[in-house]
Tab-separated table of C-alpha atoms in Angstrom:
chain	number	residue	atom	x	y	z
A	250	UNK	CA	0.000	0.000	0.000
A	251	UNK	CA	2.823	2.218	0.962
A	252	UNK	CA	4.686	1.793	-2.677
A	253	UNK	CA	1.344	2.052	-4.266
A	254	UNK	CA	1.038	5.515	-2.546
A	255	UNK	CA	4.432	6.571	-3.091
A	256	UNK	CA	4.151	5.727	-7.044
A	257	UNK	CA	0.899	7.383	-7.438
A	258	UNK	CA	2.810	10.810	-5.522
A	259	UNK	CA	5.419	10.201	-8.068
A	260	UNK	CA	3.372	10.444	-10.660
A	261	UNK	CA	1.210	13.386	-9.474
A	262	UNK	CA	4.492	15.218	-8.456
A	263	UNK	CA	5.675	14.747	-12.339
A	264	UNK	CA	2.789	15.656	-13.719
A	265	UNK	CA	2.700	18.828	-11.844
A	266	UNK	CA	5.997	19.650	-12.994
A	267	UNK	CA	5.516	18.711	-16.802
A	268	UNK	CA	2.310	21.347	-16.858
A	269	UNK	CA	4.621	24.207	-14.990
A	270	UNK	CA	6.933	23.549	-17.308
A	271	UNK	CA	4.488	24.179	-20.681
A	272	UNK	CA	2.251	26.774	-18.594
A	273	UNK	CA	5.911	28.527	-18.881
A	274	UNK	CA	7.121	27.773	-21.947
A	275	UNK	CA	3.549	28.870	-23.477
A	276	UNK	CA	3.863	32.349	-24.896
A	277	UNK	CA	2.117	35.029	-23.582
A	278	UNK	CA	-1.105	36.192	-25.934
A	279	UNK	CA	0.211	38.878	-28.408
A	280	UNK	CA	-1.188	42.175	-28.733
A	281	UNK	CA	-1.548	44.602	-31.594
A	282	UNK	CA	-0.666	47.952	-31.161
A	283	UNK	CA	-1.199	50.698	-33.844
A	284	UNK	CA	1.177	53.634	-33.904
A	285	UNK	CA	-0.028	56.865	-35.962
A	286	UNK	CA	2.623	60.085	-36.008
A	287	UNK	CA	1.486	62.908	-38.084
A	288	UNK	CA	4.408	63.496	-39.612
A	289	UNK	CA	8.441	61.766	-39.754
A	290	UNK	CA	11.097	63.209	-38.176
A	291	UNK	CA	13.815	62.455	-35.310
A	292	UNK	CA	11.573	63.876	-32.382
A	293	UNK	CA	8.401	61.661	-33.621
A	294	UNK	CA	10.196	58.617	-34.653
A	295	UNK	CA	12.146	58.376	-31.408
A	296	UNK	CA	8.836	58.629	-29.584
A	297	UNK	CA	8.006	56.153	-31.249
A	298	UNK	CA	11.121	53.815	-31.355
A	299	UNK	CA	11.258	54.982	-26.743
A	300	UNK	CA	7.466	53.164	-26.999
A	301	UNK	CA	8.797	50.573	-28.780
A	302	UNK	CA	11.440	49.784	-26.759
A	303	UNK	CA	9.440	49.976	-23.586
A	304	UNK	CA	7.182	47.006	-24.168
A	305	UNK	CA	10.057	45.162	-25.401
A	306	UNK	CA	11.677	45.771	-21.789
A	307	UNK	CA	8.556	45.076	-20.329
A	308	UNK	CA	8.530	41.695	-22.227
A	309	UNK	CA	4.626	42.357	-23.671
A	310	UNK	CA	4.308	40.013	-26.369
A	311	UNK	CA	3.531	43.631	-28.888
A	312	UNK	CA	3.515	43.675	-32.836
A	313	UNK	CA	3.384	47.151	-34.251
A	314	UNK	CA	1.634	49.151	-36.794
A	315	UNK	CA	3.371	51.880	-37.327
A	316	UNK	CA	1.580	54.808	-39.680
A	317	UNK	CA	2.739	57.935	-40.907
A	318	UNK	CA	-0.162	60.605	-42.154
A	319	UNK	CA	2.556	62.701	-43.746
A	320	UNK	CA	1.135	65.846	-42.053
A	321	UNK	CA	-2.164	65.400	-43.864
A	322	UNK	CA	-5.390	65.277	-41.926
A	323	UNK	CA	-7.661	63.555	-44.105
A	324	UNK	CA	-4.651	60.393	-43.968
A	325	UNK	CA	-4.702	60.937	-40.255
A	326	UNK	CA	-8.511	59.806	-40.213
A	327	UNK	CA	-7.918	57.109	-42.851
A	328	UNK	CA	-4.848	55.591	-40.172
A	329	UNK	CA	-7.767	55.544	-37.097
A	330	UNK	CA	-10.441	53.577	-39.724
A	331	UNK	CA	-7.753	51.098	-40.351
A	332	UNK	CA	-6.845	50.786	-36.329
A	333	UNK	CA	-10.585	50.867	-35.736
A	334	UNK	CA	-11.360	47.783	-38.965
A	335	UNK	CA	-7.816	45.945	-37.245
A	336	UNK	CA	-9.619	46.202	-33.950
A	337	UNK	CA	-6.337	46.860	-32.554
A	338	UNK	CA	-5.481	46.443	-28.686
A	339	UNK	CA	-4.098	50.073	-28.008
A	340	UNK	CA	-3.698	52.677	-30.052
A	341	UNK	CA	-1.127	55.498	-29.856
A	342	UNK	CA	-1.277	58.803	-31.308
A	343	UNK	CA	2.074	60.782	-31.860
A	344	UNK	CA	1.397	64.495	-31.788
A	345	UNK	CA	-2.216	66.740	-31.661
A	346	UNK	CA	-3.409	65.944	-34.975
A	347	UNK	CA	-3.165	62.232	-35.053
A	348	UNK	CA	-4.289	61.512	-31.518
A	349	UNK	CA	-7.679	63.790	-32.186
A	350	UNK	CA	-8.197	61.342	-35.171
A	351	UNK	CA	-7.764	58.436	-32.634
A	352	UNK	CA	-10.079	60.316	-30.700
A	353	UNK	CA	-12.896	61.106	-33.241
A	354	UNK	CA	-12.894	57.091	-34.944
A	355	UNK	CA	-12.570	54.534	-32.219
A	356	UNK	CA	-14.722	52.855	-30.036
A	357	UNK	CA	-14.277	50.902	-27.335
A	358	UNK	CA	-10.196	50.872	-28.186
A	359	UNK	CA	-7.396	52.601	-25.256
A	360	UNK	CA	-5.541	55.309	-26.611
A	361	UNK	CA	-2.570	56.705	-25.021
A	362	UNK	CA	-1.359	60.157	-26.851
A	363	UNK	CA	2.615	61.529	-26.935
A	364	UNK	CA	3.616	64.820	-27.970
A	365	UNK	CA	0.752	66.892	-27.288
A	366	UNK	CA	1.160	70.333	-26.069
A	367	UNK	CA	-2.101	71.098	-24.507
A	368	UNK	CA	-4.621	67.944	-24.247
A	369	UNK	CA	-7.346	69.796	-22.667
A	370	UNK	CA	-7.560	72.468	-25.187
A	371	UNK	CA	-7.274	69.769	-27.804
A	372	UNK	CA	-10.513	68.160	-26.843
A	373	UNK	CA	-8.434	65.253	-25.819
A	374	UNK	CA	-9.115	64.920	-21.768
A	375	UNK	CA	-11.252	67.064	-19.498
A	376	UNK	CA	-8.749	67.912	-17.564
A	377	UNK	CA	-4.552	67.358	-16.835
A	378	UNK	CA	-6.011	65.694	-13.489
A	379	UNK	CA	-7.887	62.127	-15.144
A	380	UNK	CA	-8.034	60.973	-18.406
A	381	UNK	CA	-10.690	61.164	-21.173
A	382	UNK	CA	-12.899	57.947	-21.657
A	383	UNK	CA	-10.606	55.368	-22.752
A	384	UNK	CA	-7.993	58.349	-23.329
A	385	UNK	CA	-4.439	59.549	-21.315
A	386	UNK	CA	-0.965	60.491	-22.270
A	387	UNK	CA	2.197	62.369	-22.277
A	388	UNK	CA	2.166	66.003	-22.599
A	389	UNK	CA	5.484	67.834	-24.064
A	390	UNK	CA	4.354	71.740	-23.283
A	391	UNK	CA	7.842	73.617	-24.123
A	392	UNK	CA	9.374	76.071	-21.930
A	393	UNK	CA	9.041	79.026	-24.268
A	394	UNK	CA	9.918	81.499	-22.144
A	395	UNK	CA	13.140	80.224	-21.398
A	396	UNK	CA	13.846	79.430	-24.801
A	397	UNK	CA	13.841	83.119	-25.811
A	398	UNK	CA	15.261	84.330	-22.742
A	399	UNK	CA	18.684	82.148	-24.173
A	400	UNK	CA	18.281	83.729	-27.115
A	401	UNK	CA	17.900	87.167	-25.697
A	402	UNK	CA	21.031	86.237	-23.820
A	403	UNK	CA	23.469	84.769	-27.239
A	404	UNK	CA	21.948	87.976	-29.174
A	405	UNK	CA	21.009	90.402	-27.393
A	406	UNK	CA	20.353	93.634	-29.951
A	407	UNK	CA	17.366	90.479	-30.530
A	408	UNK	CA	14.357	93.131	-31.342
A	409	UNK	CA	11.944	91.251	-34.229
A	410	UNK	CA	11.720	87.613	-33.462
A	411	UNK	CA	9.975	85.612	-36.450
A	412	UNK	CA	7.619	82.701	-36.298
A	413	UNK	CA	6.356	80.215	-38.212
A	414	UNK	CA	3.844	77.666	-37.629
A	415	UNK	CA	0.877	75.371	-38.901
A	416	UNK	CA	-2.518	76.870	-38.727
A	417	UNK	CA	-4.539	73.714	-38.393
A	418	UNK	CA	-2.326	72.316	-35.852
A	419	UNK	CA	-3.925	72.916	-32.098
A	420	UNK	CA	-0.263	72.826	-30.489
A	421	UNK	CA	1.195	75.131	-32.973
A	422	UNK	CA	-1.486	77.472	-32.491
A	423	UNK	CA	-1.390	77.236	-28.992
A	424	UNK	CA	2.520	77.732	-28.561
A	425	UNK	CA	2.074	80.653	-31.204
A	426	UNK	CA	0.007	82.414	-28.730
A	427	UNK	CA	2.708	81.782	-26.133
A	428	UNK	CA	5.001	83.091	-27.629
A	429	UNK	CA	3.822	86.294	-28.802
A	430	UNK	CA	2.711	87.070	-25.114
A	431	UNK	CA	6.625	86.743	-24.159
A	432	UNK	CA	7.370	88.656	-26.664
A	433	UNK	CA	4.787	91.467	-25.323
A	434	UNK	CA	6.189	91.152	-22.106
A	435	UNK	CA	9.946	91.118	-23.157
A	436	UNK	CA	9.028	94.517	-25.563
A	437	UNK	CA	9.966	92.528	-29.281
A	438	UNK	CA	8.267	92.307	-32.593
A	439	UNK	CA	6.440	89.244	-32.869
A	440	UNK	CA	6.355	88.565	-36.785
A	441	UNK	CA	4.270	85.684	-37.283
A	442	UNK	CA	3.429	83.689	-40.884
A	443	UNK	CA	1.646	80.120	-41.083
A	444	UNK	CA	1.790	77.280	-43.513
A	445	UNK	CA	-1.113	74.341	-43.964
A	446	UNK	CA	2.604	71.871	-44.912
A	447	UNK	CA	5.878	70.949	-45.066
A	448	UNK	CA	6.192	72.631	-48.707
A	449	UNK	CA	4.895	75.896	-47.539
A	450	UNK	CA	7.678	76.072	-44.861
A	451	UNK	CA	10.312	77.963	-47.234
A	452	UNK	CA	8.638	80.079	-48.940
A	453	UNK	CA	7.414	81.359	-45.658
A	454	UNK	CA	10.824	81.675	-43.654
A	455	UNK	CA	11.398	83.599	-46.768
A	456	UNK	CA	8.909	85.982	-46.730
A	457	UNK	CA	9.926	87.051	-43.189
A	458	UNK	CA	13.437	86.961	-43.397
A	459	UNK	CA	14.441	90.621	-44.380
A	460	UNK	CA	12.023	91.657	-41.218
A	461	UNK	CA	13.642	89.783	-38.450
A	462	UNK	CA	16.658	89.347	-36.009
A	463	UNK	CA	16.209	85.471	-35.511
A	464	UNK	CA	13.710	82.776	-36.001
A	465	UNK	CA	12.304	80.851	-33.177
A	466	UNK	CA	10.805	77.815	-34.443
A	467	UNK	CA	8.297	75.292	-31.856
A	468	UNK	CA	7.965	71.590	-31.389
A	469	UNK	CA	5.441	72.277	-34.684
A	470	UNK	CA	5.648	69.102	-36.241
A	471	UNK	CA	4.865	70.393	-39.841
A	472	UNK	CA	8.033	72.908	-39.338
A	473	UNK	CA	9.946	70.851	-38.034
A	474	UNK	CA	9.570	68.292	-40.514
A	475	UNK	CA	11.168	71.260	-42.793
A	476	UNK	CA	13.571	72.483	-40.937
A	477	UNK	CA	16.296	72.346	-43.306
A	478	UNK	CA	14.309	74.738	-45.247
A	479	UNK	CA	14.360	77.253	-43.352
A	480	UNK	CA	17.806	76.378	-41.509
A	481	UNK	CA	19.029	77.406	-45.583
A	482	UNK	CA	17.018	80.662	-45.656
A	483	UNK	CA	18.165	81.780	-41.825
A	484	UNK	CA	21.518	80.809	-43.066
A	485	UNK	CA	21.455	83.330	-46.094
A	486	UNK	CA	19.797	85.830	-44.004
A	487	UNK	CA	22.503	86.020	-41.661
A	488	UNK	CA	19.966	85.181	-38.705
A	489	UNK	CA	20.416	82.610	-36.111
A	490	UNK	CA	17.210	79.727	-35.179
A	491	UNK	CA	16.367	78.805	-31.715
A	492	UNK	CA	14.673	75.398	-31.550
A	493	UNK	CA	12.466	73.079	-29.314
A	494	UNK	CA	13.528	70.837	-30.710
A	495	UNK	CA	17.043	69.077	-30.156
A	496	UNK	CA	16.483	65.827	-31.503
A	497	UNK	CA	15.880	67.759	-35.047
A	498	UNK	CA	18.497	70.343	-35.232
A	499	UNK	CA	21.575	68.033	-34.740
A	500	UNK	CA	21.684	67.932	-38.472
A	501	UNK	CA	20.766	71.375	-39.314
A	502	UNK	CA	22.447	74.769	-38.710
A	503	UNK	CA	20.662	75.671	-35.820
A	504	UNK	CA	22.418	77.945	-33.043
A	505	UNK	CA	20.658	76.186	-30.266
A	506	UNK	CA	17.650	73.780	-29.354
A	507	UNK	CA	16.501	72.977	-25.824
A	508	UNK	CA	13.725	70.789	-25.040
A	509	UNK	CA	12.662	67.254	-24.265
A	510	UNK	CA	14.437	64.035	-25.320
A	511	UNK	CA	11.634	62.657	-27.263
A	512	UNK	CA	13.604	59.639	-26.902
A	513	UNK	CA	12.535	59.330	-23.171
A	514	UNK	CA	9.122	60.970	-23.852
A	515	UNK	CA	8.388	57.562	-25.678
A	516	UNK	CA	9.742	55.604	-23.216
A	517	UNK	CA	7.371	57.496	-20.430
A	518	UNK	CA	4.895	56.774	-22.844
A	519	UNK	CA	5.500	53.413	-23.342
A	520	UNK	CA	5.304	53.168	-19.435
A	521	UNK	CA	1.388	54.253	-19.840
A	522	UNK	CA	1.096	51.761	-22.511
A	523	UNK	CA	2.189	48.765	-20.158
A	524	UNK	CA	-0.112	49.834	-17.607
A	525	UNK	CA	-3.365	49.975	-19.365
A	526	UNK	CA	-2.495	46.505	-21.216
A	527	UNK	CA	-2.197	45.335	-17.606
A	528	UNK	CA	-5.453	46.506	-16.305
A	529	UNK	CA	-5.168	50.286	-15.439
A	530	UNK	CA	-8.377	52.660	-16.783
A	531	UNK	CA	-7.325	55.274	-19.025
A	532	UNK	CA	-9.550	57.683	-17.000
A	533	UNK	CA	-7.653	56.839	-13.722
A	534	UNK	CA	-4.368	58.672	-15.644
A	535	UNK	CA	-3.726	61.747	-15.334
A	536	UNK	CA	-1.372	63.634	-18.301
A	537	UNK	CA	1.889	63.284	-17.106
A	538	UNK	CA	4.702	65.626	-18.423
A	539	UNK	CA	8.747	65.628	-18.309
A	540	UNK	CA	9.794	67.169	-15.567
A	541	UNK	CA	13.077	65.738	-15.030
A	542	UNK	CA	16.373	67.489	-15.493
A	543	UNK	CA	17.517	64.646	-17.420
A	544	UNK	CA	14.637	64.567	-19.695
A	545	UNK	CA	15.463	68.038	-20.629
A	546	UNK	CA	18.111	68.477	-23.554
A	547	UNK	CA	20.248	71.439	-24.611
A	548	UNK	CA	22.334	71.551	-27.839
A	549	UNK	CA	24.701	74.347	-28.762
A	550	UNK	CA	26.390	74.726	-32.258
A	551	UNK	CA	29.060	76.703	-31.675
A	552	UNK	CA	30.252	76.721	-34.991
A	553	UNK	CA	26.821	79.019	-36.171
A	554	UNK	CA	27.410	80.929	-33.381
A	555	UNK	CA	31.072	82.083	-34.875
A	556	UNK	CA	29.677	82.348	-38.635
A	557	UNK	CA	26.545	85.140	-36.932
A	558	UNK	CA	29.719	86.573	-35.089
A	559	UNK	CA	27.910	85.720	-31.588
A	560	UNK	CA	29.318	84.606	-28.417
A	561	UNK	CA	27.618	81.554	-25.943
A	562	UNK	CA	27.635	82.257	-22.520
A	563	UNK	CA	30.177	79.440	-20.917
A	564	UNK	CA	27.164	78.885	-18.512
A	565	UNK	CA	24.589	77.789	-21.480
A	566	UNK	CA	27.467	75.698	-23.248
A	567	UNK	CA	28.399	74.339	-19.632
A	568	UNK	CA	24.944	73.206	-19.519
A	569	UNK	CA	24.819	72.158	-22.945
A	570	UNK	CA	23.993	68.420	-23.381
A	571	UNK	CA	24.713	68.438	-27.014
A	572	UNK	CA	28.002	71.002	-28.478
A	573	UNK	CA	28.890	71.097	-32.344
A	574	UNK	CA	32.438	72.929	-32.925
A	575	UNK	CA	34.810	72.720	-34.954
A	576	UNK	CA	32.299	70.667	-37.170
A	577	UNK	CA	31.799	67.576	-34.510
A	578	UNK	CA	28.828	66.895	-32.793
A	579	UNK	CA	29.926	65.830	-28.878
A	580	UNK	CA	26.854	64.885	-26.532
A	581	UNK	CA	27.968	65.062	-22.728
């Protein structure tokens, strides 16, 4: 009786440890996630390559479908049909434009948005507090008041400070307004001219050239997307660019760019991602921003600075994450 027993424990114990073994070796259930940016360029595609990488880390079994609307809005609404006909998992929306499109098409689907400046007055969420129904993200507001404060300090004889940005886009139009009430406050010409795309961008930088000391260009993604356009015109102009954007002037001849490692902002975004595929209600997240130091980048080209005849303050290139001199890029 006693081997009978200890046989049939055998047994029991085996079998116990043969359906461990394929409850572990079974693959978790794989999720579709659809991507949409509005436009390509470094900032947006290392949002989403950070997202990307996140669920990778976070070992979610994830295939992607990434989409690019090329800055168009009517492609922007075709990219949510598709996500809405895949019946995708989650859906992300990279920048305003493409996460309102999210917004207006699907049902019943989790979207987390990246890149927005202002959610609320997007229509995305009610408030930065809680999420929307089925709706939270990652804001990236800019610190534009500190961005032309560094300009003020490089050039200082700064009086006419041009602008250029999308008219259809909510965060463009939104920074817009931010800046021109700095520039009220700080007493400078605010000379403003918009563009519906990316082909518009030159001709527009040109038309404002001969009226202003320097161009300060926002995390506009339909600018941005042409910023060697109008890093050609500043350059024949004589005129220096201040950026938001780092991740897109490392290429271009632009005299300095602070803002956000998009990098990280997809990563943070990514983080969001994980937790609503685990359980978490959209509503119960509120927007979160960067608000780390390190999330924060600075890039200084040095070698613009000398062509314009300017000189950096050693305590903005101290700070300066990114430095390009004597044509070499070197990141801290």
């Amino acid at each position: 009786m006693s081997k009978n027993f200890r046989s049939v424990m055998l047994c029991f114990a085996l079998s116990l440890v043969c359906a461990a073994t394929a409850f572990a070796a079974a693959p978790s259930k794989q999720v579709q996630i659809g991507i949409s940016k509005i436009v390509s360029h470094p900032a947006l595609d290392a949002v989403v390559k950070g997202v990307q990488d996140e669920l990778k880390d976070a070992k979610i079994n994830a295939t992607f479908d990434v989409q690019n609307a090329n800055g168009d809005i009517n492609t922007a609404a075709s990219i949510a049909n598709k996500f809405q006909s895949q019946k995708v998992n989650l859906a992300v929306g990279v920048a305003t434009p493409t996460a309102q499109a999210l917004v207006n098409t699907l049902k019943g689907i989790p979207i987390v948005f990246s890149a927005v400046t202002d959610p609320v007055k997007a229509g995305l969420v009610p408030s930065l507090a809680k999420g929307g129904k089925n709706i939270t993200g990652v804001s990236d507001m800019t610190p534009v008041r500190q961005q032309i404060e560094m300009l003020l300090r490089i050039k200082p004889k700064t009086k006419r400070i041009g602008h250029i940005y999308t008219s259809s886009e909510e965060n463009a139009v939104v920074l817009a307004g931010m800046v021109k009430q700095v520039c009220k406050e700080k007493k400078l010409e605010f000379v403003e001219t918009t563009v519906t795309k990316s082909a518009e961008v030159k001709q527009a930088a040109q038309a404002i050239a001969n009226r202003v000391d320097a161009f300060y260009i926002s995390t506009d993604n339909t600018v941005v997307s042409a910023m060697s356009a109008v890093a050609d015109v500043a350059s024949k102009a004589k005129i220096p660019i201040v950026s938001a954007d780092p991740s897109s002037s490392e290429t271009y001849d632009v005299l300095a760019a602070w803002g956000f490692d998009y990098y990280k902002m997809g990563r943070a975004t990514g983080k969001m991602v994980v937790e609503i595929l685990k359980g978490k209600k959209p509503e119960q997240m509120p927007t979160r921003f960067m608000t780390k130091a390190s999330d924060v980048d600075l890039l200084v080209n040095l070698d613009g600075a000398k062509k314009l005849g300017l000189t950096v303050p050693a305590d903005i290139v101290k700070s300066a994450k990114t430095v390009r001199q004597n044509g070499k890029l070197t990141k801290k």
